Structure formats: C-alpha cells, structure tokens
C-alpha cells in the first residue's frame, strides 16, 4: 500500500523514517519542505538523516493515490485540516494525534468519520517518543480500528523491524488512553515541579489511572485496552520522562516558571474532559484540579490541598 504522512512535525517525520524500512513513504508538511528535501534533515529531529525512501513534499497533491494517510497534526487542528485534504483518495486514515477535541468533545476517529465517510478510520497510540522511533529504537504501539480486516491490513503495513503494532477493535479505548494520560502527566509534572516528591507522583499516577479507567468504562471502552500500551504504557512513560511535553509543561507550572511549550495536548484535553465529566456527573478529581491549574483558576498548592482533603474511602 502507498503510505503518506500528513504533518512533518517530529512524530510524523519519525514515523516516515521508520516506515521507509518497508519501502517508499510520502511526507508532506506545510512549510520549509524544500530545505528538508535538500538537506535530508529537519530541526524537528536533530541528528537524524531522512532515508531516500522518504519522499519529501510541500505539495499535498503528491499524496494523491496514497492508500493510507497517517494524520500527524495536533488534535485541536484535525477537524479544520481534514476538509482541505478532501481531494485525496485514501482508503484508510490513521490518526496519530492524542487528545479530545475541545469543541466537539470527541476523539479523532469520530472526526475522521464525519469528515470522510468513505474512509476507514483508525488510531495509532502508545508509549513513544519521536526521537526513539526515528533512531530505530524498539517501540510498541496500539492500533485501534473497528474494522478487524482493515486493522489487520494496517497492522501489517505499518509495522517495521523496530516498530511493533498491537491491534484492537476498541478504538475508543485507544483514543482515551492516549488522550487522558496527558492530563495526568501535567498533574505529575506540577507535583514534581512544586517539590511534592516521588511519592506524590506515584499516587497521582495510580489514582489518575483509576480516573482514566472510570471514564473509559463510562463511555463504553474495554478496561483491558486501558491496561495496555495506549493506556498504562503511555501513562508510565509520559509521567516520568523529561522528554514528555505534557510532563515538562506541568513541571514548569509547578515550579512557577514559564513553560517552554505554551500549548500541549493535555491542556485542552483537561478542559474538554472536565467539561464532559461535570455535565455527566462523573467524579474525576485529578482531572478537575488539573483543568483549573492550566486555566489559572487555582494554584498547585491549592490543588494538592483540595485533593488531600477529600473524603476518605476504599480503594
């Protein structure tokens, strides 16, 4: 199958580099692609040389004829971007973004299905950093596709010698694992930045995972999906590594400094998730205080005090 990657950020480019081990792959970006094509390098992935099998382009029409499109743009940009790609004739669209749309309160698969009803949507998520994938370090991800036969084809097409995909038909579970862990990563970063210690972080990870499972069950996802790569696996990585943008964002907030990245997916997801949980009467206390922190409504100190003063209960 002919594969195209829409979005030449770090993650999209890393996927293109990995997939080039299987054969040609087309990588499209909005700007600066001529320089990338000439140098075979990108500032998004320092030290990585893009293989010749990666066809670099700034012309979206060069992705015409691609059977599979990997959509590697920020979650909040997905809905606005899809209509501009309607001239492409892909059979499969794989979302490689993590989050919940703040306006529509839905994950990427639903947005793809609404914009492109003729395309089979799928979601790729799990514990991964772009630099690791691009360097060929072993990485495993979850591939969610409701159509089992299509999911099997995509699993074969998108797995490489160093990138191993595990397939599930629970698309919602894969979406939620990748989205919700970013909220907990911000909370863990806040705790560490404020000097609250490793024990506090472990507690936030554990109780945050309980919130992830609670919300997933509420919307009909399978609990075992959240226990896999796109849930627990991604949570463990994102809440403990300085390579995580959401964790370092929270770290800066906790320390009272300006985050290096003004916008991270977990910020919008925290607000979207809290709004939905509040509307549907679902108790997600860590999510609630994280949403309040990122919007400047409370301090990290106030958030910890609010969590610690909650009524004692069974685990």
PDB file of C-alpha atoms in Angstrom, residues 10-238:
ATOM      1  CA  UNK A  10       8.707  15.359  14.951  1.00  0.00           C
ATOM      2  CA  UNK A  11       6.279  12.456  15.276  1.00  0.00           C
ATOM      3  CA  UNK A  12       5.101  12.426  11.664  1.00  0.00           C
ATOM      4  CA  UNK A  13       8.661  12.609  10.388  1.00  0.00           C
ATOM      5  CA  UNK A  14       9.784   9.863  12.761  1.00  0.00           C
ATOM      6  CA  UNK A  15       7.016   7.577  11.507  1.00  0.00           C
ATOM      7  CA  UNK A  16       8.066   8.279   7.924  1.00  0.00           C
ATOM      8  CA  UNK A  17      11.681   7.415   8.776  1.00  0.00           C
ATOM      9  CA  UNK A  18      10.644   4.133  10.396  1.00  0.00           C
ATOM     10  CA  UNK A  19       8.231   3.176   7.603  1.00  0.00           C
ATOM     11  CA  UNK A  20      10.920   3.810   4.995  1.00  0.00           C
ATOM     12  CA  UNK A  21      12.429   0.497   6.095  1.00  0.00           C
ATOM     13  CA  UNK A  22       9.468  -1.174   4.374  1.00  0.00           C
ATOM     14  CA  UNK A  23       9.523   0.889   1.181  1.00  0.00           C
ATOM     15  CA  UNK A  24       8.676   4.356  -0.171  1.00  0.00           C
ATOM     16  CA  UNK A  25       6.654   6.727   2.007  1.00  0.00           C
ATOM     17  CA  UNK A  26       5.499  10.272   1.238  1.00  0.00           C
ATOM     18  CA  UNK A  27       5.934  13.017   3.855  1.00  0.00           C
ATOM     19  CA  UNK A  28       4.037  16.305   3.497  1.00  0.00           C
ATOM     20  CA  UNK A  29       4.482  19.489   5.507  1.00  0.00           C
ATOM     21  CA  UNK A  30       3.081  22.994   5.212  1.00  0.00           C
ATOM     22  CA  UNK A  31       6.337  24.921   5.051  1.00  0.00           C
ATOM     23  CA  UNK A  32      10.095  24.502   4.710  1.00  0.00           C
ATOM     24  CA  UNK A  33       9.921  21.162   2.948  1.00  0.00           C
ATOM     25  CA  UNK A  34      12.236  22.199   0.115  1.00  0.00           C
ATOM     26  CA  UNK A  35      15.056  22.757   2.605  1.00  0.00           C
ATOM     27  CA  UNK A  36      14.299  19.429   4.285  1.00  0.00           C
ATOM     28  CA  UNK A  37      14.352  17.658   0.919  1.00  0.00           C
ATOM     29  CA  UNK A  38      17.714  19.225   0.048  1.00  0.00           C
ATOM     30  CA  UNK A  39      19.475  18.564   3.348  1.00  0.00           C
ATOM     31  CA  UNK A  40      17.615  15.324   4.249  1.00  0.00           C
ATOM     32  CA  UNK A  41      17.480  16.693   7.805  1.00  0.00           C
ATOM     33  CA  UNK A  42      14.943  18.561   9.912  1.00  0.00           C
ATOM     34  CA  UNK A  43      15.305  20.646  13.068  1.00  0.00           C
ATOM     35  CA  UNK A  44      12.401  18.644  14.488  1.00  0.00           C
ATOM     36  CA  UNK A  45      14.692  15.581  14.735  1.00  0.00           C
ATOM     37  CA  UNK A  46      18.295  16.701  15.291  1.00  0.00           C
ATOM     38  CA  UNK A  47      20.913  14.165  14.247  1.00  0.00           C
ATOM     39  CA  UNK A  48      18.548  12.136  12.061  1.00  0.00           C
ATOM     40  CA  UNK A  49      19.134  11.758   8.318  1.00  0.00           C
ATOM     41  CA  UNK A  50      15.941  11.074   6.382  1.00  0.00           C
ATOM     42  CA  UNK A  51      16.293   7.974   4.169  1.00  0.00           C
ATOM     43  CA  UNK A  52      15.997   8.317   0.405  1.00  0.00           C
ATOM     44  CA  UNK A  53      12.819   6.236   0.577  1.00  0.00           C
ATOM     45  CA  UNK A  54      11.119   9.177   2.299  1.00  0.00           C
ATOM     46  CA  UNK A  55       9.714  11.374  -0.484  1.00  0.00           C
ATOM     47  CA  UNK A  56       9.521  14.886   0.962  1.00  0.00           C
ATOM     48  CA  UNK A  57       6.987  17.336  -0.428  1.00  0.00           C
ATOM     49  CA  UNK A  58       5.196  20.586   0.255  1.00  0.00           C
ATOM     50  CA  UNK A  59       2.543  19.852  -2.382  1.00  0.00           C
ATOM     51  CA  UNK A  60      -0.401  17.973  -0.911  1.00  0.00           C
ATOM     52  CA  UNK A  61      -1.348  16.712  -4.377  1.00  0.00           C
ATOM     53  CA  UNK A  62       1.694  14.438  -4.271  1.00  0.00           C
ATOM     54  CA  UNK A  63      -0.194  12.368  -1.689  1.00  0.00           C
ATOM     55  CA  UNK A  64      -2.915  11.619  -4.221  1.00  0.00           C
ATOM     56  CA  UNK A  65      -3.111   7.887  -4.731  1.00  0.00           C
ATOM     57  CA  UNK A  66      -1.973   7.066  -1.198  1.00  0.00           C
ATOM     58  CA  UNK A  67      -3.951   4.148   0.196  1.00  0.00           C
ATOM     59  CA  UNK A  68      -3.105   5.077   3.781  1.00  0.00           C
ATOM     60  CA  UNK A  69      -2.777   8.560   5.269  1.00  0.00           C
ATOM     61  CA  UNK A  70      -1.172   8.975   8.684  1.00  0.00           C
ATOM     62  CA  UNK A  71      -2.589  12.179  10.174  1.00  0.00           C
ATOM     63  CA  UNK A  72       0.188  13.563  12.348  1.00  0.00           C
ATOM     64  CA  UNK A  73      -1.049  17.008  13.306  1.00  0.00           C
ATOM     65  CA  UNK A  74      -2.153  18.426  16.684  1.00  0.00           C
ATOM     66  CA  UNK A  75      -5.517  17.093  17.806  1.00  0.00           C
ATOM     67  CA  UNK A  76      -7.097  20.538  18.006  1.00  0.00           C
ATOM     68  CA  UNK A  77      -6.158  21.161  14.349  1.00  0.00           C
ATOM     69  CA  UNK A  78      -7.539  17.895  12.976  1.00  0.00           C
ATOM     70  CA  UNK A  79     -11.139  18.959  12.313  1.00  0.00           C
ATOM     71  CA  UNK A  80     -10.095  22.103  10.422  1.00  0.00           C
ATOM     72  CA  UNK A  81      -7.406  20.305   8.420  1.00  0.00           C
ATOM     73  CA  UNK A  82      -9.439  17.363   7.088  1.00  0.00           C
ATOM     74  CA  UNK A  83     -11.659  19.379   4.700  1.00  0.00           C
ATOM     75  CA  UNK A  84      -8.537  20.768   2.994  1.00  0.00           C
ATOM     76  CA  UNK A  85      -7.479  17.186   2.187  1.00  0.00           C
ATOM     77  CA  UNK A  86     -10.808  16.068   0.738  1.00  0.00           C
ATOM     78  CA  UNK A  87      -9.339  15.738  -2.770  1.00  0.00           C
ATOM     79  CA  UNK A  88      -7.169  12.821  -1.701  1.00  0.00           C
ATOM     80  CA  UNK A  89      -8.436   9.307  -2.323  1.00  0.00           C
ATOM     81  CA  UNK A  90      -7.126   7.320   0.634  1.00  0.00           C
ATOM     82  CA  UNK A  91      -8.915   4.191   1.791  1.00  0.00           C
ATOM     83  CA  UNK A  92      -7.604   4.399   5.348  1.00  0.00           C
ATOM     84  CA  UNK A  93      -6.893   7.366   7.624  1.00  0.00           C
ATOM     85  CA  UNK A  94      -4.852   6.722  10.767  1.00  0.00           C
ATOM     86  CA  UNK A  95      -4.938   9.410  13.450  1.00  0.00           C
ATOM     87  CA  UNK A  96      -1.533   9.842  15.078  1.00  0.00           C
ATOM     88  CA  UNK A  97      -2.654  12.623  17.421  1.00  0.00           C
ATOM     89  CA  UNK A  98      -3.668  12.245  21.051  1.00  0.00           C
ATOM     90  CA  UNK A  99      -6.432  14.205  22.703  1.00  0.00           C
ATOM     91  CA  UNK A 100     -10.094  15.153  22.837  1.00  0.00           C
ATOM     92  CA  UNK A 101     -11.407  17.896  20.573  1.00  0.00           C
ATOM     93  CA  UNK A 102     -12.232  20.783  22.890  1.00  0.00           C
ATOM     94  CA  UNK A 103     -15.212  21.930  20.813  1.00  0.00           C
ATOM     95  CA  UNK A 104     -16.731  18.585  19.844  1.00  0.00           C
ATOM     96  CA  UNK A 105     -15.684  16.625  22.962  1.00  0.00           C
ATOM     97  CA  UNK A 106     -14.772  13.645  20.806  1.00  0.00           C
ATOM     98  CA  UNK A 107     -11.652  11.754  19.749  1.00  0.00           C
ATOM     99  CA  UNK A 108     -10.010  11.730  16.317  1.00  0.00           C
ATOM    100  CA  UNK A 109     -11.796   8.678  14.864  1.00  0.00           C
ATOM    101  CA  UNK A 110     -15.190  10.341  15.109  1.00  0.00           C
ATOM    102  CA  UNK A 111     -13.878  13.486  13.468  1.00  0.00           C
ATOM    103  CA  UNK A 112     -12.399  11.466  10.603  1.00  0.00           C
ATOM    104  CA  UNK A 113     -15.632   9.523  10.144  1.00  0.00           C
ATOM    105  CA  UNK A 114     -17.670  12.734   9.980  1.00  0.00           C
ATOM    106  CA  UNK A 115     -15.373  14.492   7.521  1.00  0.00           C
ATOM    107  CA  UNK A 116     -14.510  11.475   5.368  1.00  0.00           C
ATOM    108  CA  UNK A 117     -17.377   8.941   5.485  1.00  0.00           C
ATOM    109  CA  UNK A 118     -15.789   6.973   2.626  1.00  0.00           C
ATOM    110  CA  UNK A 119     -12.564   6.307   4.578  1.00  0.00           C
ATOM    111  CA  UNK A 120     -11.906   3.659   7.238  1.00  0.00           C
ATOM    112  CA  UNK A 121     -10.594   5.461  10.341  1.00  0.00           C
ATOM    113  CA  UNK A 122      -8.012   4.086  12.753  1.00  0.00           C
ATOM    114  CA  UNK A 123      -5.996   5.428  15.688  1.00  0.00           C
ATOM    115  CA  UNK A 124      -2.313   4.855  16.483  1.00  0.00           C
ATOM    116  CA  UNK A 125      -1.231   5.495  20.052  1.00  0.00           C
ATOM    117  CA  UNK A 126       1.066   4.251  22.784  1.00  0.00           C
ATOM    118  CA  UNK A 127       4.299   4.888  24.702  1.00  0.00           C
ATOM    119  CA  UNK A 128       6.651   6.502  22.235  1.00  0.00           C
ATOM    120  CA  UNK A 129       8.918   9.462  21.668  1.00  0.00           C
ATOM    121  CA  UNK A 130       9.613  10.631  18.136  1.00  0.00           C
ATOM    122  CA  UNK A 131      13.381  10.591  18.629  1.00  0.00           C
ATOM    123  CA  UNK A 132      13.306   6.936  19.714  1.00  0.00           C
ATOM    124  CA  UNK A 133      11.242   5.873  16.698  1.00  0.00           C
ATOM    125  CA  UNK A 134      13.453   7.813  14.285  1.00  0.00           C
ATOM    126  CA  UNK A 135      16.618   6.292  15.768  1.00  0.00           C
ATOM    127  CA  UNK A 136      15.231   2.807  15.280  1.00  0.00           C
ATOM    128  CA  UNK A 137      14.896   2.036  18.974  1.00  0.00           C
ATOM    129  CA  UNK A 138      12.358  -0.712  19.768  1.00  0.00           C
ATOM    130  CA  UNK A 139       8.865   0.745  20.186  1.00  0.00           C
ATOM    131  CA  UNK A 140       5.415  -0.853  20.537  1.00  0.00           C
ATOM    132  CA  UNK A 141       2.123   0.925  19.845  1.00  0.00           C
ATOM    133  CA  UNK A 142      -1.597   0.158  19.833  1.00  0.00           C
ATOM    134  CA  UNK A 143      -3.565   0.339  16.593  1.00  0.00           C
ATOM    135  CA  UNK A 144      -7.298   0.793  17.060  1.00  0.00           C
ATOM    136  CA  UNK A 145      -9.562   0.004  14.108  1.00  0.00           C
ATOM    137  CA  UNK A 146     -13.214  -1.033  14.393  1.00  0.00           C
ATOM    138  CA  UNK A 147     -12.992  -2.950  11.104  1.00  0.00           C
ATOM    139  CA  UNK A 148     -10.978  -6.039  12.045  1.00  0.00           C
ATOM    140  CA  UNK A 149      -9.950  -6.904   8.467  1.00  0.00           C
ATOM    141  CA  UNK A 150      -8.828  -3.337   7.777  1.00  0.00           C
ATOM    142  CA  UNK A 151      -6.989  -3.247  11.090  1.00  0.00           C
ATOM    143  CA  UNK A 152      -5.092  -6.391  10.149  1.00  0.00           C
ATOM    144  CA  UNK A 153      -4.015  -4.861   6.832  1.00  0.00           C
ATOM    145  CA  UNK A 154      -2.895  -1.664   8.550  1.00  0.00           C
ATOM    146  CA  UNK A 155      -1.024  -3.610  11.227  1.00  0.00           C
ATOM    147  CA  UNK A 156       0.988  -5.384   8.527  1.00  0.00           C
ATOM    148  CA  UNK A 157       1.588  -2.216   6.511  1.00  0.00           C
ATOM    149  CA  UNK A 158       2.647  -0.009   9.427  1.00  0.00           C
ATOM    150  CA  UNK A 159       4.766  -2.408  11.458  1.00  0.00           C
ATOM    151  CA  UNK A 160       8.515  -2.208  10.806  1.00  0.00           C
ATOM    152  CA  UNK A 161      11.560  -4.123  12.093  1.00  0.00           C
ATOM    153  CA  UNK A 162      11.688  -1.778  15.116  1.00  0.00           C
ATOM    154  CA  UNK A 163       8.075  -0.563  15.354  1.00  0.00           C
ATOM    155  CA  UNK A 164       5.681  -3.267  16.579  1.00  0.00           C
ATOM    156  CA  UNK A 165       1.917  -2.683  16.442  1.00  0.00           C
ATOM    157  CA  UNK A 166      -0.702  -4.478  18.522  1.00  0.00           C
ATOM    158  CA  UNK A 167      -4.205  -4.458  17.064  1.00  0.00           C
ATOM    159  CA  UNK A 168      -7.584  -3.916  18.752  1.00  0.00           C
ATOM    160  CA  UNK A 169     -11.100  -3.097  17.583  1.00  0.00           C
ATOM    161  CA  UNK A 170     -11.606  -0.917  20.686  1.00  0.00           C
ATOM    162  CA  UNK A 171     -10.957   2.422  19.002  1.00  0.00           C
ATOM    163  CA  UNK A 172     -12.450   4.410  21.879  1.00  0.00           C
ATOM    164  CA  UNK A 173     -10.135   2.741  24.385  1.00  0.00           C
ATOM    165  CA  UNK A 174      -7.052   3.529  22.293  1.00  0.00           C
ATOM    166  CA  UNK A 175      -8.178   7.140  21.848  1.00  0.00           C
ATOM    167  CA  UNK A 176      -8.835   7.638  25.537  1.00  0.00           C
ATOM    168  CA  UNK A 177      -5.601   6.056  26.709  1.00  0.00           C
ATOM    169  CA  UNK A 178      -3.570   8.395  24.522  1.00  0.00           C
ATOM    170  CA  UNK A 179      -5.624  11.437  25.473  1.00  0.00           C
ATOM    171  CA  UNK A 180      -6.229  11.063  29.193  1.00  0.00           C
ATOM    172  CA  UNK A 181      -2.667  10.154  30.162  1.00  0.00           C
ATOM    173  CA  UNK A 182      -1.608  13.655  29.064  1.00  0.00           C
ATOM    174  CA  UNK A 183      -3.841  15.178  31.739  1.00  0.00           C
ATOM    175  CA  UNK A 184      -2.273  13.005  34.432  1.00  0.00           C
ATOM    176  CA  UNK A 185       1.210  13.795  33.078  1.00  0.00           C
ATOM    177  CA  UNK A 186       0.574  17.510  33.598  1.00  0.00           C
ATOM    178  CA  UNK A 187      -0.592  16.799  37.156  1.00  0.00           C
ATOM    179  CA  UNK A 188       2.533  14.720  37.856  1.00  0.00           C
ATOM    180  CA  UNK A 189       4.737  17.451  36.415  1.00  0.00           C
ATOM    181  CA  UNK A 190       3.059  20.013  38.654  1.00  0.00           C
ATOM    182  CA  UNK A 191       3.701  17.866  41.704  1.00  0.00           C
ATOM    183  CA  UNK A 192       7.360  17.356  40.879  1.00  0.00           C
ATOM    184  CA  UNK A 193       7.875  20.998  39.944  1.00  0.00           C
ATOM    185  CA  UNK A 194       6.382  22.079  43.248  1.00  0.00           C
ATOM    186  CA  UNK A 195       8.724  19.750  45.131  1.00  0.00           C
ATOM    187  CA  UNK A 196       5.989  17.453  46.415  1.00  0.00           C
ATOM    188  CA  UNK A 197       8.116  14.362  45.833  1.00  0.00           C
ATOM    189  CA  UNK A 198       8.178  10.986  44.114  1.00  0.00           C
ATOM    190  CA  UNK A 199       5.551   9.506  46.441  1.00  0.00           C
ATOM    191  CA  UNK A 200       3.076  12.190  45.433  1.00  0.00           C
ATOM    192  CA  UNK A 201       3.784  11.497  41.774  1.00  0.00           C
ATOM    193  CA  UNK A 202       3.223   7.756  42.282  1.00  0.00           C
ATOM    194  CA  UNK A 203      -0.093   8.490  43.999  1.00  0.00           C
ATOM    195  CA  UNK A 204      -1.195  10.795  41.168  1.00  0.00           C
ATOM    196  CA  UNK A 205      -0.265   8.208  38.545  1.00  0.00           C
ATOM    197  CA  UNK A 206      -2.170   5.466  40.364  1.00  0.00           C
ATOM    198  CA  UNK A 207      -5.291   7.459  41.145  1.00  0.00           C
ATOM    199  CA  UNK A 208      -5.079   9.138  37.744  1.00  0.00           C
ATOM    200  CA  UNK A 209      -5.101   5.726  36.097  1.00  0.00           C
ATOM    201  CA  UNK A 210      -8.230   4.920  38.106  1.00  0.00           C
ATOM    202  CA  UNK A 211      -9.847   8.054  36.656  1.00  0.00           C
ATOM    203  CA  UNK A 212      -8.832   7.004  33.143  1.00  0.00           C
ATOM    204  CA  UNK A 213     -10.452   3.597  33.634  1.00  0.00           C
ATOM    205  CA  UNK A 214     -13.557   5.150  35.202  1.00  0.00           C
ATOM    206  CA  UNK A 215     -14.148   7.482  32.288  1.00  0.00           C
ATOM    207  CA  UNK A 216     -13.363   4.784  29.728  1.00  0.00           C
ATOM    208  CA  UNK A 217     -15.920   2.434  31.275  1.00  0.00           C
ATOM    209  CA  UNK A 218     -18.422   5.289  31.365  1.00  0.00           C
ATOM    210  CA  UNK A 219     -18.219   5.738  27.590  1.00  0.00           C
ATOM    211  CA  UNK A 220     -18.128   2.032  26.747  1.00  0.00           C
ATOM    212  CA  UNK A 221     -14.427   1.337  26.202  1.00  0.00           C
ATOM    213  CA  UNK A 222     -12.932  -2.007  27.205  1.00  0.00           C
ATOM    214  CA  UNK A 223     -10.996  -1.917  30.520  1.00  0.00           C
ATOM    215  CA  UNK A 224      -8.236  -4.168  29.143  1.00  0.00           C
ATOM    216  CA  UNK A 225      -7.447  -1.592  26.452  1.00  0.00           C
ATOM    217  CA  UNK A 226      -6.590   0.985  29.109  1.00  0.00           C
ATOM    218  CA  UNK A 227      -4.366  -1.620  30.777  1.00  0.00           C
ATOM    219  CA  UNK A 228      -2.328  -1.921  27.584  1.00  0.00           C
ATOM    220  CA  UNK A 229       0.107   0.175  25.609  1.00  0.00           C
ATOM    221  CA  UNK A 230      -2.146   3.130  24.846  1.00  0.00           C
ATOM    222  CA  UNK A 231      -3.233   3.445  28.478  1.00  0.00           C
ATOM    223  CA  UNK A 232      -0.968   2.210  31.247  1.00  0.00           C
ATOM    224  CA  UNK A 233       2.100   2.002  28.986  1.00  0.00           C
ATOM    225  CA  UNK A 234       1.807   5.565  27.753  1.00  0.00           C
ATOM    226  CA  UNK A 235       0.943   6.811  31.249  1.00  0.00           C
ATOM    227  CA  UNK A 236       4.116   5.292  32.717  1.00  0.00           C
ATOM    228  CA  UNK A 237       6.294   6.885  30.046  1.00  0.00           C
ATOM    229  CA  UNK A 238       4.663  10.295  29.923  1.00  0.00           C
TER     230      UNK A 238
END
